[in-house]
mmCIF file with all atom_site columns, C-alpha atoms in Angstrom:
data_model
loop_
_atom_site.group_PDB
_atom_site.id
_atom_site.type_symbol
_atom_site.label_atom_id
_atom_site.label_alt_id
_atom_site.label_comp_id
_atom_site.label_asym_id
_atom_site.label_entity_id
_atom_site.label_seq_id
_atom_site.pdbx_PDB_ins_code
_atom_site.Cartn_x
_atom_site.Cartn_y
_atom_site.Cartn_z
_atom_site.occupancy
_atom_site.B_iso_or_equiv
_atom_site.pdbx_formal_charge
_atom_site.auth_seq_id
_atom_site.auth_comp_id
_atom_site.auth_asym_id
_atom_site.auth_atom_id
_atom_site.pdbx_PDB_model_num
ATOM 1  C CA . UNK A 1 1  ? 0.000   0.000  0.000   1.00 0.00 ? 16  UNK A CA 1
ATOM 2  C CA . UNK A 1 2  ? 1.554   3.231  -1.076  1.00 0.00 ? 17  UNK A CA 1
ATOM 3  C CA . UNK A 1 3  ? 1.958   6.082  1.556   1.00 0.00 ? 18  UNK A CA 1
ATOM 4  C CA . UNK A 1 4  ? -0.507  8.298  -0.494  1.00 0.00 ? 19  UNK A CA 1
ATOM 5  C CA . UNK A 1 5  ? -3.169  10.310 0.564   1.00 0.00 ? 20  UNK A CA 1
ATOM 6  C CA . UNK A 1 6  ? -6.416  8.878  -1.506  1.00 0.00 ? 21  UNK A CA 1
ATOM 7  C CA . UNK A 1 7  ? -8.406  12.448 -1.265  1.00 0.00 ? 22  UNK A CA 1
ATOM 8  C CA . UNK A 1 8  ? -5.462  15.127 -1.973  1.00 0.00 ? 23  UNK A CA 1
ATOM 9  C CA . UNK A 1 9  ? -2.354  13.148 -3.233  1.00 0.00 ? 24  UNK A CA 1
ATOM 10 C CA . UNK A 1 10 ? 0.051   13.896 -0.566  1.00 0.00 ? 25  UNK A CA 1
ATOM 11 C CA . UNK A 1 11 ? 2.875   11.378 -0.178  1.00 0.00 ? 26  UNK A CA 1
ATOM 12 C CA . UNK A 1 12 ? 6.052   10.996 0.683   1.00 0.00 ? 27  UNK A CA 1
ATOM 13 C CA . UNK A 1 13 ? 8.855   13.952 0.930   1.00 0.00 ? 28  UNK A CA 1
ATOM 14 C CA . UNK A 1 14 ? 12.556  13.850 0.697   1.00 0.00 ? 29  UNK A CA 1
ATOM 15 C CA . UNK A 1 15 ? 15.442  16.110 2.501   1.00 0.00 ? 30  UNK A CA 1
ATOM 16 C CA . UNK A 1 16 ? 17.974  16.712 4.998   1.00 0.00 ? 31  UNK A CA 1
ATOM 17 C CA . UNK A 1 17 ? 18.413  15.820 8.231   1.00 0.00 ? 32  UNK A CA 1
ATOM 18 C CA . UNK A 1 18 ? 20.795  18.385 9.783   1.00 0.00 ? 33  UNK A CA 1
ATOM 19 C CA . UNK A 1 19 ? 22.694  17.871 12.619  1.00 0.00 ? 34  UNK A CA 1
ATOM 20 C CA . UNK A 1 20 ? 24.310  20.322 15.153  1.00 0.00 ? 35  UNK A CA 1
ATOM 21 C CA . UNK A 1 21 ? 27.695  20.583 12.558  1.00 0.00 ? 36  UNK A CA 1
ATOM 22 C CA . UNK A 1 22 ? 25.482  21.086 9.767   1.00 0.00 ? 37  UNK A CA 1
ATOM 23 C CA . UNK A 1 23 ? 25.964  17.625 8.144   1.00 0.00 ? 38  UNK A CA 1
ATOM 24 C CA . UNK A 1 24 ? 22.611  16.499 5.803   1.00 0.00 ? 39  UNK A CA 1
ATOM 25 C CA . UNK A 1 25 ? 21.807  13.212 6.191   1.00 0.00 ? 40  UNK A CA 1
ATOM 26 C CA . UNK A 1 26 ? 18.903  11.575 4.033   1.00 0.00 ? 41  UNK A CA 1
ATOM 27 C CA . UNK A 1 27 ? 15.478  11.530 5.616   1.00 0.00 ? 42  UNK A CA 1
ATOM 28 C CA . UNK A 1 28 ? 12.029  10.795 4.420   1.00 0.00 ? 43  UNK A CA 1
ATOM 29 C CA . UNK A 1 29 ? 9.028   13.092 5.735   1.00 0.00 ? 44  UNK A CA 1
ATOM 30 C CA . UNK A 1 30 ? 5.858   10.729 5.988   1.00 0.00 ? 45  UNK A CA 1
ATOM 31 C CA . UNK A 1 31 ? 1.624   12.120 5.473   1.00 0.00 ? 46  UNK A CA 1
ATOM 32 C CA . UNK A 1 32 ? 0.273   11.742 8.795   1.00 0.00 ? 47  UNK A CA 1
ATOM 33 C CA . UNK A 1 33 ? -2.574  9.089  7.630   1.00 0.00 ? 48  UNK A CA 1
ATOM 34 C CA . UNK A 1 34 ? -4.986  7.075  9.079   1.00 0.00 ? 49  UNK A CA 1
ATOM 35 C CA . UNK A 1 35 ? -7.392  4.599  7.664   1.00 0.00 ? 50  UNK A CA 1
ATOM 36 C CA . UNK A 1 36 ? -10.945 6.345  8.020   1.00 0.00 ? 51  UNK A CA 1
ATOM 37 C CA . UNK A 1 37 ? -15.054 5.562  6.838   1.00 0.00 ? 52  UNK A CA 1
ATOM 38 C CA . UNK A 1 38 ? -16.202 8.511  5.662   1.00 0.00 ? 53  UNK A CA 1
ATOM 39 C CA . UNK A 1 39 ? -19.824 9.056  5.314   1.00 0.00 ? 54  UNK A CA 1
ATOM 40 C CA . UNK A 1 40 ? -21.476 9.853  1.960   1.00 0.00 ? 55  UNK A CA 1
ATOM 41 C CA . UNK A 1 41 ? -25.080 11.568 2.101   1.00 0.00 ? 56  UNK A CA 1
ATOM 42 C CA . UNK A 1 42 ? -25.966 10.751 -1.324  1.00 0.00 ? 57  UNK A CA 1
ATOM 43 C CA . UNK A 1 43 ? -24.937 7.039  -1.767  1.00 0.00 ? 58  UNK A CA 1
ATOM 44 C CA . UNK A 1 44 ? -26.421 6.723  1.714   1.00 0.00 ? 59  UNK A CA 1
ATOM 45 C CA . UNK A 1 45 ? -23.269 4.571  2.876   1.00 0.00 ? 60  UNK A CA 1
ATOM 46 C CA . UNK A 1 46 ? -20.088 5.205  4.203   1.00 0.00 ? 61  UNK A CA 1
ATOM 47 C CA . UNK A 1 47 ? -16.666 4.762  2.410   1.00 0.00 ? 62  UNK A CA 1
ATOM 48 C CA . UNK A 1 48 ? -13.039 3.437  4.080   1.00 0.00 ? 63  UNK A CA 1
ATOM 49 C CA . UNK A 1 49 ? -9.945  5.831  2.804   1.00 0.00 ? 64  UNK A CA 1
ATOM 50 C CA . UNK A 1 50 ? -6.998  6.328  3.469   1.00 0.00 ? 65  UNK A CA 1
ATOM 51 C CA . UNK A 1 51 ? -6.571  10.000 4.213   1.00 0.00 ? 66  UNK A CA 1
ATOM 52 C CA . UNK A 1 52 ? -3.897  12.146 5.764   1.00 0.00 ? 67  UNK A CA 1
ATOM 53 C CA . UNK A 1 53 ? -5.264  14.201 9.072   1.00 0.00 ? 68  UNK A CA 1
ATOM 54 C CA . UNK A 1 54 ? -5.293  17.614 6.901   1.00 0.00 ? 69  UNK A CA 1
ATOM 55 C CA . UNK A 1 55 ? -7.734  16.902 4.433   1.00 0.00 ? 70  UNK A CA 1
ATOM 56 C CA . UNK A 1 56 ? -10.135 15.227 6.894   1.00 0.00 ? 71  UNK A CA 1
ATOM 57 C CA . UNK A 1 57 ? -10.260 18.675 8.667   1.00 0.00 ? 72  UNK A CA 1
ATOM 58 C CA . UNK A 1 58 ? -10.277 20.007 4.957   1.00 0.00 ? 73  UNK A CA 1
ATOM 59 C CA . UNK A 1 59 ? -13.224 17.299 3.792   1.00 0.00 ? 74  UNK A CA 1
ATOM 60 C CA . UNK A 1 60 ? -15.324 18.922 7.132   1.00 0.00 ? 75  UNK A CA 1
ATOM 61 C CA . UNK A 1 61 ? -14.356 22.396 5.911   1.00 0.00 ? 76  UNK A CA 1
ATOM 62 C CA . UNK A 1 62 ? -16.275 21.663 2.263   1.00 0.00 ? 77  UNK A CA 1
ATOM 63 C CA . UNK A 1 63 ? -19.572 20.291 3.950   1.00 0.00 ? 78  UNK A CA 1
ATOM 64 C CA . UNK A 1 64 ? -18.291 16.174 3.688   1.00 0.00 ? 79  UNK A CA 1
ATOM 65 C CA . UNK A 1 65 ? -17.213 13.813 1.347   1.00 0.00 ? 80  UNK A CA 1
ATOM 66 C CA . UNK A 1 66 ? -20.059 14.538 -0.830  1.00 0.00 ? 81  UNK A CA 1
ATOM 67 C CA . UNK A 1 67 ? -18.698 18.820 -1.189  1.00 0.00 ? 82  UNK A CA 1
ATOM 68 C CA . UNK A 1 68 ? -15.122 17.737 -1.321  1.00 0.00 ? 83  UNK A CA 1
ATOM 69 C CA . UNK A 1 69 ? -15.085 15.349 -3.893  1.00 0.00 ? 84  UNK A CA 1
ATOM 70 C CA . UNK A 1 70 ? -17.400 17.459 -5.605  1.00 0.00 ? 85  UNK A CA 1
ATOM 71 C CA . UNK A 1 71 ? -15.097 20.527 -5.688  1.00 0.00 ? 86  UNK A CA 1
ATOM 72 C CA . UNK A 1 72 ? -11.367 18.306 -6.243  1.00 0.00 ? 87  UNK A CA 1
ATOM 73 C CA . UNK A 1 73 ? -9.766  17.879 -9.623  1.00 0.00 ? 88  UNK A CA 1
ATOM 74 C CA . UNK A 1 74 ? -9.804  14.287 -10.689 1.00 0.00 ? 89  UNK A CA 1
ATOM 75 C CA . UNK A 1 75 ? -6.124  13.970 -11.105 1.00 0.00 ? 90  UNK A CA 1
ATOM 76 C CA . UNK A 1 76 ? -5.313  14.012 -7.233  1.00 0.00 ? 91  UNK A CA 1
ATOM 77 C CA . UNK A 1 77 ? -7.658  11.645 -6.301  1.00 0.00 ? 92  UNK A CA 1
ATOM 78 C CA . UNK A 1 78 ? -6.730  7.374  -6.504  1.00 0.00 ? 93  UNK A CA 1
ATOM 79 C CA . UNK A 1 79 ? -8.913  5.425  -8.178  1.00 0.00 ? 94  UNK A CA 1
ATOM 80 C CA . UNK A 1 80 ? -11.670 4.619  -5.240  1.00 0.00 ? 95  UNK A CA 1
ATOM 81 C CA . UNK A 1 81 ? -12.224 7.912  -3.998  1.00 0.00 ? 96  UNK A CA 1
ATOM 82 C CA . UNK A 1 82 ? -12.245 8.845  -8.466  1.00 0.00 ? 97  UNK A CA 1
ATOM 83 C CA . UNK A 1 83 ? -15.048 5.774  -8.629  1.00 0.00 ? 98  UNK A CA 1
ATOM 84 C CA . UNK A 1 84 ? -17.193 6.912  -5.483  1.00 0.00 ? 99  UNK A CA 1
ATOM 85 C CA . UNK A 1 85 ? -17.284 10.452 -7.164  1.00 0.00 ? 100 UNK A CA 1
ATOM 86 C CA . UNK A 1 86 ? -18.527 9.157  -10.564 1.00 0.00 ? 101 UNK A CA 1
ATOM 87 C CA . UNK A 1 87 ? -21.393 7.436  -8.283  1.00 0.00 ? 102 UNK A CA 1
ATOM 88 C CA . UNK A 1 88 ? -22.581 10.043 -6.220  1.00 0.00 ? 103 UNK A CA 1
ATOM 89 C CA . UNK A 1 89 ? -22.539 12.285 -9.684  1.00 0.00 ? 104 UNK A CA 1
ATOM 90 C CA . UNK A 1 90 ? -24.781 9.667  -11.041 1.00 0.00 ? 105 UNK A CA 1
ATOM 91 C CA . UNK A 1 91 ? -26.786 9.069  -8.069  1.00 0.00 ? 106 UNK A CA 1
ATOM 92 C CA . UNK A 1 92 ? -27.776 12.962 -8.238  1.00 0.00 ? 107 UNK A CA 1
ATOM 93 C CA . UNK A 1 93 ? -28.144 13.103 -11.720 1.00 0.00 ? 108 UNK A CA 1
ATOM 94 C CA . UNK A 1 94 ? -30.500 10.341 -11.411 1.00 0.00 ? 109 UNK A CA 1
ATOM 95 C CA . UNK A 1 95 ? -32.353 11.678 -8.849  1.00 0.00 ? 110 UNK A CA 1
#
């Protein structure tokens, strides 16, 4: 499992670590994520992700999963979160 945010496309960083005597060292910076169900109003069921802790307080910022997904560009989203926003589309064009 990649370390990718599925909502926003963060991932992994690279850089220095640099100590006291100014050496650089390699060093990875990790998303803070965490595997979370998300609710969606208009499928009427709730969706696991795995999302870094920014863009869950970003997704309640937009009004839910529904507003978010609704307002992202489709190239920063993986494939599930890219699949549950063609349904919900459909499901309110339907309906």
């Amino acid at each position: 499992m990649a370390r990718r945010c599925e909502l926003t496309g963060k991932d992994v960083l690279s850089g220095h670590k640099v100590s006291h005597s100014n050496r650089k060292t390699k060093r990875k910076f990790l998303p803070n994520l965490a595997n979370v169900s998300l609710i969606s109003d208009a499928l009427g069921r709730t969706v696991k992700l795995r999302v870094s802790t920014s863009a869950l307080r970003t997704v309640e910022h937009r009004g839910g999963l529904d507003g978010f997904l609704a307002k992202s560009h489709d190239e920063e989203l993986s494939r599930d979160a890219l699949k549950v926003k063609r349904d919900i589309a459909k499901k309110l064009a339907a309906g």
